[in-house]
Amino acid sequence: MSDSRSDGSAAARGGRQHHRPVPLLFEPPDPDAPDERFFDLESIDDPGRLLGRSTELALAFRAAAERATDFQALAAARLADPRRFDRLSPDQIADRAGWSEDYTLRMIAYGRDLERSSRDADDD
């Protein structure tokens, strides 16, 4: 019995699978929507407070993006691990993540460095 969900899949159509972006837990609303606020920054009249709060948000988003990138690298390294029976090639990982093959190779290497650093820290 075939799964009816797989009948229209990208693989069945011979096309590339497109992924929707993952929504953030506190995703900012569409800036063009009326009466929507971006972390309530629109309500801050004092430019000094506005600069401080918007800087805090920018730094928080940068830190979150860096952490997410670290997790991407760890996942890529684990998927490419030759000890895994189900390992993926760099081009398969690149296709899944929407990366170039060169970037994928760098992410795998970075992920391996992160794993090595984590193991070294655990040994201390």
PDB file of C-alpha atoms in Angstrom:
ATOM      1  CA  MET A   1       0.000   0.000   0.000  1.00  0.00           C
ATOM      2  CA  SER A   2       1.543   3.319  -0.985  1.00  0.00           C
ATOM      3  CA  ASP A   3       1.390   6.441   1.079  1.00  0.00           C
ATOM      4  CA  SER A   4      -0.752   9.022  -0.729  1.00  0.00           C
ATOM      5  CA  ARG A   5       1.478  11.798   0.614  1.00  0.00           C
ATOM      6  CA  SER A   6       4.439  10.490  -1.382  1.00  0.00           C
ATOM      7  CA  ASP A   7       2.605  10.557  -4.736  1.00  0.00           C
ATOM      8  CA  GLY A   8       3.220  14.296  -5.205  1.00  0.00           C
ATOM      9  CA  SER A   9       6.711  14.396  -3.724  1.00  0.00           C
ATOM     10  CA  ALA A  10       9.547  16.255  -5.396  1.00  0.00           C
ATOM     11  CA  ALA A  11      11.422  12.985  -5.891  1.00  0.00           C
ATOM     12  CA  ALA A  12       8.422  11.414  -7.629  1.00  0.00           C
ATOM     13  CA  ARG A  13       8.198  14.426  -9.928  1.00  0.00           C
ATOM     14  CA  GLY A  14      11.930  14.302 -10.592  1.00  0.00           C
ATOM     15  CA  GLY A  15      12.348  17.815  -9.220  1.00  0.00           C
ATOM     16  CA  ARG A  16      14.347  19.284  -6.392  1.00  0.00           C
ATOM     17  CA  GLN A  17      12.685  19.427  -3.012  1.00  0.00           C
ATOM     18  CA  HIS A  18      12.139  22.952  -1.693  1.00  0.00           C
ATOM     19  CA  HIS A  19      12.015  23.557   2.037  1.00  0.00           C
ATOM     20  CA  ARG A  20      10.004  26.252   3.724  1.00  0.00           C
ATOM     21  CA  PRO A  21      11.910  28.322   6.257  1.00  0.00           C
ATOM     22  CA  VAL A  22      11.435  27.195   9.819  1.00  0.00           C
ATOM     23  CA  PRO A  23       9.305  29.710  11.731  1.00  0.00           C
ATOM     24  CA  LEU A  24      10.914  31.325  14.732  1.00  0.00           C
ATOM     25  CA  LEU A  25       9.269  30.859  18.095  1.00  0.00           C
ATOM     26  CA  PHE A  26       8.855  34.633  18.286  1.00  0.00           C
ATOM     27  CA  GLU A  27       8.795  35.379  14.585  1.00  0.00           C
ATOM     28  CA  PRO A  28       8.449  39.083  13.860  1.00  0.00           C
ATOM     29  CA  PRO A  29       5.255  39.950  12.007  1.00  0.00           C
ATOM     30  CA  ASP A  30       5.179  41.066   8.394  1.00  0.00           C
ATOM     31  CA  PRO A  31       6.471  44.679   8.335  1.00  0.00           C
ATOM     32  CA  ASP A  32       3.865  45.657   5.728  1.00  0.00           C
ATOM     33  CA  ALA A  33       0.934  44.475   7.817  1.00  0.00           C
ATOM     34  CA  PRO A  34      -1.011  47.267   9.512  1.00  0.00           C
ATOM     35  CA  ASP A  35      -0.871  47.591  13.300  1.00  0.00           C
ATOM     36  CA  GLU A  36       1.979  45.101  13.556  1.00  0.00           C
ATOM     37  CA  ARG A  37       4.941  45.809  15.800  1.00  0.00           C
ATOM     38  CA  PHE A  38       8.532  44.625  15.620  1.00  0.00           C
ATOM     39  CA  PHE A  39       9.395  43.842  19.236  1.00  0.00           C
ATOM     40  CA  ASP A  40       7.550  47.034  20.146  1.00  0.00           C
ATOM     41  CA  LEU A  41      10.427  49.199  18.847  1.00  0.00           C
ATOM     42  CA  GLU A  42       7.934  51.484  17.113  1.00  0.00           C
ATOM     43  CA  SER A  43       6.625  52.611  20.485  1.00  0.00           C
ATOM     44  CA  ILE A  44      10.021  53.817  21.777  1.00  0.00           C
ATOM     45  CA  ASP A  45      10.261  57.570  21.254  1.00  0.00           C
ATOM     46  CA  ASP A  46      13.584  58.196  22.996  1.00  0.00           C
ATOM     47  CA  PRO A  47      16.329  57.672  20.365  1.00  0.00           C
ATOM     48  CA  GLY A  48      18.836  56.623  23.039  1.00  0.00           C
ATOM     49  CA  ARG A  49      16.528  53.900  24.338  1.00  0.00           C
ATOM     50  CA  LEU A  50      15.647  52.904  20.769  1.00  0.00           C
ATOM     51  CA  LEU A  51      19.321  52.529  19.872  1.00  0.00           C
ATOM     52  CA  GLY A  52      19.983  50.494  23.025  1.00  0.00           C
ATOM     53  CA  ARG A  53      17.032  48.142  22.561  1.00  0.00           C
ATOM     54  CA  SER A  54      17.562  47.649  18.812  1.00  0.00           C
ATOM     55  CA  THR A  55      21.266  46.965  19.432  1.00  0.00           C
ATOM     56  CA  GLU A  56      20.348  44.338  22.044  1.00  0.00           C
ATOM     57  CA  LEU A  57      18.042  42.661  19.531  1.00  0.00           C
ATOM     58  CA  ALA A  58      20.630  42.752  16.746  1.00  0.00           C
ATOM     59  CA  LEU A  59      23.240  41.154  19.010  1.00  0.00           C
ATOM     60  CA  ALA A  60      20.770  38.498  20.153  1.00  0.00           C
ATOM     61  CA  PHE A  61      19.862  37.616  16.557  1.00  0.00           C
ATOM     62  CA  ARG A  62      23.542  37.425  15.579  1.00  0.00           C
ATOM     63  CA  ALA A  63      24.267  35.116  18.507  1.00  0.00           C
ATOM     64  CA  ALA A  64      21.278  32.940  17.594  1.00  0.00           C
ATOM     65  CA  ALA A  65      22.417  32.755  13.959  1.00  0.00           C
ATOM     66  CA  GLU A  66      25.929  31.750  15.041  1.00  0.00           C
ATOM     67  CA  ARG A  67      24.572  28.989  17.289  1.00  0.00           C
ATOM     68  CA  ALA A  68      22.290  27.733  14.537  1.00  0.00           C
ATOM     69  CA  THR A  69      25.271  27.645  12.153  1.00  0.00           C
ATOM     70  CA  ASP A  70      27.244  25.602  14.698  1.00  0.00           C
ATOM     71  CA  PHE A  71      24.386  23.109  14.875  1.00  0.00           C
ATOM     72  CA  GLN A  72      24.227  22.960  11.071  1.00  0.00           C
ATOM     73  CA  ALA A  73      27.946  22.161  10.986  1.00  0.00           C
ATOM     74  CA  LEU A  74      27.581  19.469  13.660  1.00  0.00           C
ATOM     75  CA  ALA A  75      24.712  17.889  11.744  1.00  0.00           C
ATOM     76  CA  ALA A  76      26.656  17.987   8.467  1.00  0.00           C
ATOM     77  CA  ALA A  77      29.685  16.359  10.106  1.00  0.00           C
ATOM     78  CA  ARG A  78      27.535  13.639  11.651  1.00  0.00           C
ATOM     79  CA  LEU A  79      25.704  12.969   8.383  1.00  0.00           C
ATOM     80  CA  ALA A  80      29.042  12.651   6.560  1.00  0.00           C
ATOM     81  CA  ASP A  81      30.649  10.430   9.220  1.00  0.00           C
ATOM     82  CA  PRO A  82      32.122   7.417   7.388  1.00  0.00           C
ATOM     83  CA  ARG A  83      31.326   5.211  10.406  1.00  0.00           C
ATOM     84  CA  ARG A  84      27.590   5.657   9.803  1.00  0.00           C
ATOM     85  CA  PHE A  85      25.912   2.994   7.701  1.00  0.00           C
ATOM     86  CA  ASP A  86      23.523   5.654   6.386  1.00  0.00           C
ATOM     87  CA  ARG A  87      26.087   8.372   5.808  1.00  0.00           C
ATOM     88  CA  LEU A  88      25.500  10.958   3.114  1.00  0.00           C
ATOM     89  CA  SER A  89      27.952  12.249   0.563  1.00  0.00           C
ATOM     90  CA  PRO A  90      28.841  15.961   0.575  1.00  0.00           C
ATOM     91  CA  ASP A  91      26.740  16.522  -2.554  1.00  0.00           C
ATOM     92  CA  GLN A  92      23.719  14.890  -0.870  1.00  0.00           C
ATOM     93  CA  ILE A  93      24.172  17.103   2.193  1.00  0.00           C
ATOM     94  CA  ALA A  94      24.604  20.142  -0.061  1.00  0.00           C
ATOM     95  CA  ASP A  95      21.366  19.296  -1.834  1.00  0.00           C
ATOM     96  CA  ARG A  96      19.477  18.893   1.453  1.00  0.00           C
ATOM     97  CA  ALA A  97      20.774  22.132   2.931  1.00  0.00           C
ATOM     98  CA  GLY A  98      20.760  24.195  -0.259  1.00  0.00           C
ATOM     99  CA  TRP A  99      24.513  24.815  -0.019  1.00  0.00           C
ATOM    100  CA  SER A 100      27.283  24.709  -2.595  1.00  0.00           C
ATOM    101  CA  GLU A 101      29.482  21.632  -2.412  1.00  0.00           C
ATOM    102  CA  ASP A 102      32.484  23.763  -1.382  1.00  0.00           C
ATOM    103  CA  TYR A 103      30.527  25.347   1.484  1.00  0.00           C
ATOM    104  CA  THR A 104      29.320  21.895   2.525  1.00  0.00           C
ATOM    105  CA  LEU A 105      32.882  20.596   2.734  1.00  0.00           C
ATOM    106  CA  ARG A 106      33.841  23.568   4.907  1.00  0.00           C
ATOM    107  CA  MET A 107      30.800  23.029   7.144  1.00  0.00           C
ATOM    108  CA  ILE A 108      31.656  19.326   7.551  1.00  0.00           C
ATOM    109  CA  ALA A 109      35.224  20.238   8.526  1.00  0.00           C
ATOM    110  CA  TYR A 110      33.972  22.911  10.923  1.00  0.00           C
ATOM    111  CA  GLY A 111      31.518  20.447  12.476  1.00  0.00           C
ATOM    112  CA  ARG A 112      34.297  17.914  12.969  1.00  0.00           C
ATOM    113  CA  ASP A 113      36.391  20.598  14.675  1.00  0.00           C
ATOM    114  CA  LEU A 114      33.457  21.422  16.966  1.00  0.00           C
ATOM    115  CA  GLU A 115      33.011  17.737  17.833  1.00  0.00           C
ATOM    116  CA  ARG A 116      36.737  17.363  18.508  1.00  0.00           C
ATOM    117  CA  SER A 117      36.718  20.447  20.731  1.00  0.00           C
ATOM    118  CA  SER A 118      33.710  19.131  22.618  1.00  0.00           C
ATOM    119  CA  ARG A 119      35.381  15.747  23.187  1.00  0.00           C
ATOM    120  CA  ASP A 120      38.607  17.455  24.326  1.00  0.00           C
ATOM    121  CA  ALA A 121      36.637  19.609  26.773  1.00  0.00           C
ATOM    122  CA  ASP A 122      34.889  16.504  28.135  1.00  0.00           C
ATOM    123  CA  ASP A 123      38.255  14.807  28.670  1.00  0.00           C
ATOM    124  CA  ASP A 124      39.487  17.642  30.908  1.00  0.00           C
TER     125      ASP A 124
END
